[in-house]
Short mmCIF file of C-alpha atoms in Angstrom, two decimals:
data_model
loop_
_atom_site.label_atom_id
_atom_site.label_comp_id
_atom_site.label_asym_id
_atom_site.label_seq_id
_atom_site.Cartn_x
_atom_site.Cartn_y
_atom_site.Cartn_z
CA MET Z 1071 -9.28 -19.23 -2.72
CA VAL Z 1072 -10.51 -16.23 -4.23
CA GLU Z 1073 -14.04 -14.95 -3.22
CA ILE Z 1074 -16.15 -13.17 -5.83
CA LYS Z 1075 -17.81 -10.19 -4.17
CA THR Z 1076 -21.62 -9.40 -4.99
CA ASP Z 1077 -22.15 -5.89 -5.91
CA ALA Z 1078 -23.77 -5.11 -2.36
CA SER Z 1079 -20.35 -6.01 -1.14
CA LEU Z 1080 -18.57 -3.82 -3.40
CA ASP Z 1081 -20.53 -0.79 -2.27
CA ALA Z 1082 -19.64 -2.20 1.72
CA MET Z 1083 -16.23 -2.00 0.57
CA ARG Z 1084 -16.23 1.35 -0.57
CA ALA Z 1085 -17.76 2.51 2.52
CA ALA Z 1086 -14.71 1.03 4.46
CA GLY Z 1087 -12.18 2.46 1.57
CA ARG Z 1088 -13.31 5.98 1.99
CA ILE Z 1089 -12.64 5.62 5.80
CA VAL Z 1090 -8.92 4.73 4.49
CA ALA Z 1091 -8.85 7.83 1.97
CA GLN Z 1092 -9.84 10.11 4.85
CA ALA Z 1093 -7.45 8.89 7.25
CA LEU Z 1094 -4.33 9.00 4.87
CA ALA Z 1095 -5.45 12.48 4.12
CA ALA Z 1096 -5.62 13.34 7.66
CA VAL Z 1097 -2.35 12.10 8.07
CA ARG Z 1098 -0.53 14.04 5.04
CA GLU Z 1099 -1.79 17.14 6.52
CA ALA Z 1100 -0.55 16.26 9.50
CA ALA Z 1101 2.88 15.13 8.39
CA ALA Z 1102 5.23 18.08 9.11
CA VAL Z 1103 8.98 19.03 10.05
CA GLY Z 1104 9.32 18.02 13.65
CA VAL Z 1105 5.88 15.90 13.70
CA THR Z 1106 6.64 12.19 14.91
CA LEU Z 1107 5.64 9.08 13.18
CA ARG Z 1108 3.93 8.07 16.32
CA ALA Z 1109 1.55 11.41 16.23
CA LEU Z 1110 0.44 10.33 12.61
CA ASP Z 1111 -0.69 7.10 13.90
CA GLN Z 1112 -2.40 9.09 16.54
CA THR Z 1113 -4.19 10.84 13.63
CA ALA Z 1114 -5.42 8.04 11.67
CA ARG Z 1115 -6.55 6.18 14.81
CA ALA Z 1116 -8.82 9.38 15.38
CA VAL Z 1117 -10.40 9.50 12.06
CA LEU Z 1118 -10.86 5.61 12.28
CA ARG Z 1119 -12.72 6.04 15.92
CA GLU Z 1120 -14.52 8.98 14.58
CA ALA Z 1121 -15.86 6.91 11.64
CA GLY Z 1122 -16.71 3.79 14.05
CA ALA Z 1123 -14.00 1.51 12.16
CA GLY Z 1124 -11.80 -0.98 13.20
CA SER Z 1125 -7.98 -1.17 11.98
CA PRO Z 1126 -6.98 -4.39 10.03
CA PHE Z 1127 -2.94 -3.41 10.91
CA LEU Z 1128 -3.28 -2.96 14.80
CA ASN Z 1129 -2.21 -6.48 16.53
CA TYR Z 1130 -1.81 -8.42 13.14
CA ARG Z 1131 0.69 -10.99 13.51
CA PRO Z 1132 1.56 -13.00 10.25
CA ASP Z 1133 3.59 -15.98 10.71
CA TRP Z 1134 7.01 -14.50 9.95
CA ALA Z 1135 6.51 -11.67 12.53
CA PRO Z 1136 8.38 -11.65 15.93
CA THR Z 1137 5.56 -9.68 17.33
CA PRO Z 1138 2.06 -8.16 16.84
CA PHE Z 1139 1.92 -4.78 14.71
CA PRO Z 1140 1.67 -1.93 17.60
CA ALA Z 1141 -0.19 0.49 15.07
CA VAL Z 1142 -3.11 1.57 12.62
CA VAL Z 1143 -0.73 2.74 10.16
CA CYS Z 1144 2.61 1.67 8.51
CA ALA Z 1145 4.81 4.62 8.50
CA SER Z 1146 8.06 4.07 6.12
CA VAL Z 1147 10.65 6.77 6.20
CA ASN Z 1148 13.65 7.22 3.25
CA ASP Z 1149 15.36 3.76 2.93
CA ALA Z 1150 12.35 1.89 4.43
CA ILE Z 1151 10.11 0.37 1.87
CA VAL Z 1152 6.96 -1.03 4.05
CA HIS Z 1153 6.21 -2.02 7.12
CA GLY Z 1154 7.85 0.78 9.50
CA ILE Z 1155 6.54 0.98 12.86
CA PRO Z 1156 5.45 4.56 13.86
CA GLY Z 1157 7.59 5.49 16.56
CA GLY Z 1158 9.49 8.21 17.87
CA HIS Z 1159 11.15 9.29 14.85
CA ARG Z 1160 10.67 13.26 14.07
CA LEU Z 1161 10.05 14.07 10.67
CA ARG Z 1162 12.76 15.79 8.93
CA ASP Z 1163 13.18 18.34 6.09
CA GLY Z 1164 13.30 16.56 2.73
CA ASP Z 1165 11.86 12.86 4.29
CA LEU Z 1166 10.37 10.53 1.92
CA VAL Z 1167 7.42 9.19 4.02
CA SER Z 1168 5.21 6.27 2.75
CA ILE Z 1169 1.91 5.71 4.90
CA ASP Z 1170 -0.02 2.48 4.59
CA CYS Z 1171 -3.52 2.46 6.06
CA GLY Z 1172 -6.14 0.18 6.29
CA ALA Z 1173 -9.87 -0.22 7.71
CA VAL Z 1174 -12.77 -2.82 8.59
CA LEU Z 1175 -16.18 -1.23 8.65
CA ASP Z 1176 -19.04 -3.90 8.67
CA GLY Z 1177 -16.68 -6.54 8.29
CA TRP Z 1178 -15.19 -5.52 5.20
CA VAL Z 1179 -11.73 -4.34 4.72
CA GLY Z 1180 -10.04 -1.20 2.89
CA ASP Z 1181 -6.12 -0.87 2.32
CA SER Z 1182 -4.35 1.83 0.70
CA ALA Z 1183 -0.87 3.46 0.44
CA VAL Z 1184 0.47 7.01 -0.20
CA SER Z 1185 3.98 8.42 -0.53
CA PHE Z 1186 4.87 11.57 -0.25
CA THR Z 1187 7.97 14.43 0.74
CA VAL Z 1188 7.95 16.72 3.89
CA GLY Z 1189 9.66 19.95 3.40
CA ARG Z 1190 11.74 20.75 0.64
CA PRO Z 1191 11.53 17.77 -1.58
CA ARG Z 1192 14.77 16.60 -3.54
CA PRO Z 1193 14.07 16.16 -7.21
CA GLU Z 1194 15.06 12.42 -7.25
CA ASP Z 1195 12.31 12.23 -4.51
CA VAL Z 1196 9.91 13.86 -6.43
CA ARG Z 1197 10.32 11.50 -9.53
CA LEU Z 1198 10.42 8.29 -7.54
CA VAL Z 1199 7.06 9.12 -6.00
CA ASP Z 1200 5.64 10.15 -8.87
CA THR Z 1201 6.78 6.94 -10.58
CA ALA Z 1202 5.06 4.95 -7.67
CA TYR Z 1203 1.72 6.22 -8.96
CA GLU Z 1204 2.47 5.90 -12.30
CA ALA Z 1205 3.04 2.48 -12.06
CA LEU Z 1206 -0.11 2.07 -9.77
CA GLU Z 1207 -2.46 3.89 -12.37
CA ALA Z 1208 -0.58 1.38 -14.97
CA GLY Z 1209 -1.73 -1.76 -12.68
CA ILE Z 1210 -5.10 -0.25 -12.15
CA ALA Z 1211 -6.23 0.13 -15.94
CA ALA Z 1212 -5.18 -3.44 -16.67
CA ALA Z 1213 -7.24 -4.74 -13.88
CA VAL Z 1214 -9.98 -5.24 -16.52
CA VAL Z 1215 -12.43 -8.12 -16.74
CA GLY Z 1216 -10.67 -10.57 -19.48
CA ASN Z 1217 -6.98 -9.49 -18.37
CA ARG Z 1218 -5.01 -12.03 -15.96
CA ILE Z 1219 -3.21 -11.23 -12.97
CA GLY Z 1220 -0.10 -11.46 -15.10
CA ASP Z 1221 -1.32 -8.11 -16.76
CA ILE Z 1222 -1.23 -5.80 -14.10
CA ALA Z 1223 1.95 -7.62 -13.02
CA HIS Z 1224 3.30 -6.94 -16.16
CA ALA Z 1225 1.94 -3.25 -16.57
CA ILE Z 1226 3.50 -1.89 -13.18
CA GLY Z 1227 6.98 -3.66 -13.73
CA ARG Z 1228 7.08 -2.07 -16.96
CA VAL Z 1229 6.61 1.24 -15.63
CA CYS Z 1230 9.16 0.74 -12.56
CA ARG Z 1231 11.87 -0.77 -14.71
CA ALA Z 1232 11.85 1.51 -17.31
CA ALA Z 1233 12.46 4.53 -15.05
CA GLY Z 1234 15.52 2.50 -13.71
CA TYR Z 1235 14.04 1.75 -10.35
CA GLY Z 1236 14.31 -1.52 -8.28
CA ILE Z 1237 11.20 -3.78 -7.20
CA PRO Z 1238 11.55 -5.68 -4.07
CA SER Z 1239 11.19 -9.26 -4.93
CA GLY Z 1240 8.35 -11.55 -2.92
CA TYR Z 1241 6.51 -8.30 -2.26
CA GLY Z 1242 3.38 -7.00 -4.02
CA GLY Z 1243 -0.52 -6.71 -3.91
CA HIS Z 1244 -3.16 -9.21 -2.90
CA GLY Z 1245 -6.55 -9.93 -2.71
CA VAL Z 1246 -8.85 -8.09 0.02
CA GLY Z 1247 -12.16 -8.91 1.42
CA ARG Z 1248 -13.23 -9.92 4.93
CA THR Z 1249 -9.79 -9.79 5.59
CA MET Z 1250 -6.78 -7.84 4.64
CA HIS Z 1251 -4.79 -10.48 2.76
CA GLU Z 1252 -6.50 -12.97 0.42
CA ASP Z 1253 -5.92 -14.68 -2.60
CA PRO Z 1254 -4.75 -13.96 -4.86
CA SER Z 1255 -1.00 -12.78 -4.92
CA VAL Z 1256 -0.65 -9.50 -7.25
CA PRO Z 1257 3.17 -9.49 -8.11
CA ASN Z 1258 4.70 -6.05 -9.29
CA GLU Z 1259 6.50 -8.24 -12.30
CA GLY Z 1260 5.42 -10.73 -14.61
CA ARG Z 1261 4.45 -11.74 -17.86
CA PRO Z 1262 1.33 -10.41 -19.77
CA GLY Z 1263 -1.34 -12.93 -20.33
CA ARG Z 1264 -0.55 -14.90 -17.54
CA GLY Z 1265 -2.10 -16.16 -14.33
CA MET Z 1266 -5.71 -16.19 -12.82
CA PRO Z 1267 -8.19 -14.52 -14.94
CA LEU Z 1268 -9.95 -11.26 -13.85
CA ARG Z 1269 -13.55 -11.53 -13.10
CA HIS Z 1270 -16.25 -8.99 -12.28
CA GLY Z 1271 -16.25 -8.98 -8.40
CA MET Z 1272 -12.60 -9.51 -7.64
CA VAL Z 1273 -11.38 -7.06 -5.29
CA LEU Z 1274 -7.30 -6.74 -5.17
CA ALA Z 1275 -4.90 -4.43 -3.46
CA ILE Z 1276 -2.39 -3.10 -6.14
CA GLU Z 1277 0.62 -1.97 -4.28
CA PRO Z 1278 3.86 -1.01 -6.34
CA MET Z 1279 6.82 -1.02 -4.41
CA LEU Z 1280 9.80 1.01 -5.81
CA ILE Z 1281 13.54 0.98 -4.44
CA GLY Z 1282 15.28 4.19 -5.82
CA GLY Z 1283 18.88 2.91 -6.20
CA GLY Z 1284 17.79 0.33 -8.83
CA GLY Z 1285 18.49 -2.71 -7.10
CA ASP Z 1286 15.95 -5.36 -5.90
CA GLY Z 1287 17.80 -6.03 -2.60
CA TYR Z 1288 16.40 -5.36 1.17
CA TYR Z 1289 16.47 -6.64 4.40
CA THR Z 1290 14.23 -6.63 7.26
CA ASP Z 1291 15.16 -4.46 10.26
CA ARG Z 1292 15.76 -5.40 13.51
CA ASP Z 1293 12.40 -4.69 14.75
CA GLY Z 1294 11.26 -7.61 12.62
CA TRP Z 1295 8.85 -5.60 10.43
CA THR Z 1296 10.41 -2.62 8.36
CA LEU Z 1297 12.00 -3.72 5.17
CA ARG Z 1298 14.74 -1.48 4.10
CA THR Z 1299 16.73 -1.04 0.84
CA SER Z 1300 19.83 -2.91 0.89
CA ASP Z 1301 21.87 -0.16 -0.91
CA GLY Z 1302 20.39 2.49 1.40
CA SER Z 1303 18.57 4.30 -1.34
CA ARG Z 1304 15.22 5.51 -0.80
CA ALA Z 1305 11.85 3.86 -1.58
CA SER Z 1306 8.29 4.91 -2.48
CA HIS Z 1307 5.10 2.78 -2.36
CA ALA Z 1308 1.34 3.32 -3.77
CA GLU Z 1309 -1.79 0.94 -3.28
CA HIS Z 1310 -5.36 1.07 -3.63
CA THR Z 1311 -7.91 -1.02 -3.25
CA VAL Z 1312 -9.64 -1.99 -6.52
CA ALA Z 1313 -12.43 -3.90 -7.72
CA ILE Z 1314 -12.77 -5.71 -11.21
CA THR Z 1315 -16.23 -4.83 -12.57
CA ASP Z 1316 -17.71 -5.36 -15.84
CA GLU Z 1317 -17.92 -1.59 -16.07
CA GLY Z 1318 -14.06 -1.08 -15.69
CA PRO Z 1319 -11.86 -1.11 -12.49
CA ARG Z 1320 -13.41 0.75 -9.53
CA ILE Z 1321 -11.02 2.28 -6.81
CA LEU Z 1322 -12.57 1.51 -3.47
CA THR Z 1323 -9.93 3.82 -1.85
CA ALA Z 1324 -10.33 6.97 -3.65
CA LEU Z 1325 -10.95 10.08 -1.44
#
């Protein structure tokens, strides 16, 4: 069931979303050659703690997961698409990093992700990351009253496919509210004019995931969480929590 939020609830979600944005900004600033992914998680934890917020990621365990998630951010490097567990890996020059983070404040959730390179970027990685943000912007632009979920999916997929990138099937965006994952599902590829109509008060996490090699294949790593590209190519991920309003899309996780 899709929950329609009140305007007051959207304001409360914006407060949670702002904390997510601050945490992601702090993590990005801290990311440098030699820094461990675990240290980046600690950076995000400090931001959440200072703001009095909790984490929807920490100890999250969906039905398919072998263990609870042990961190407040997902840190996915190079061929990891999403759900990377931040451990002892030390960032190297040229690494492509995707960080996904959430916050819970006063019972409301914010969820967002960024991708960036560390040190000297490879031109193909810059293009991959830029395209992820372009796809995100296209999806947000389609998130208007009167459109449908399929219009968002089509906008995202069109950008990704035109650039020659793959899209991991079965993974995409979702509703957000009192919990991190709510109805409806928001695919990263689809047909325009199809799916649930968009209404004022709906809140969606829109999150393109791109596979640089052009194929759609992926597999789950031995940790039971991390999704990796089948061909070993690099991946990027971008996400915002977005409210559908009569005045247009409202990005709740903008800095």
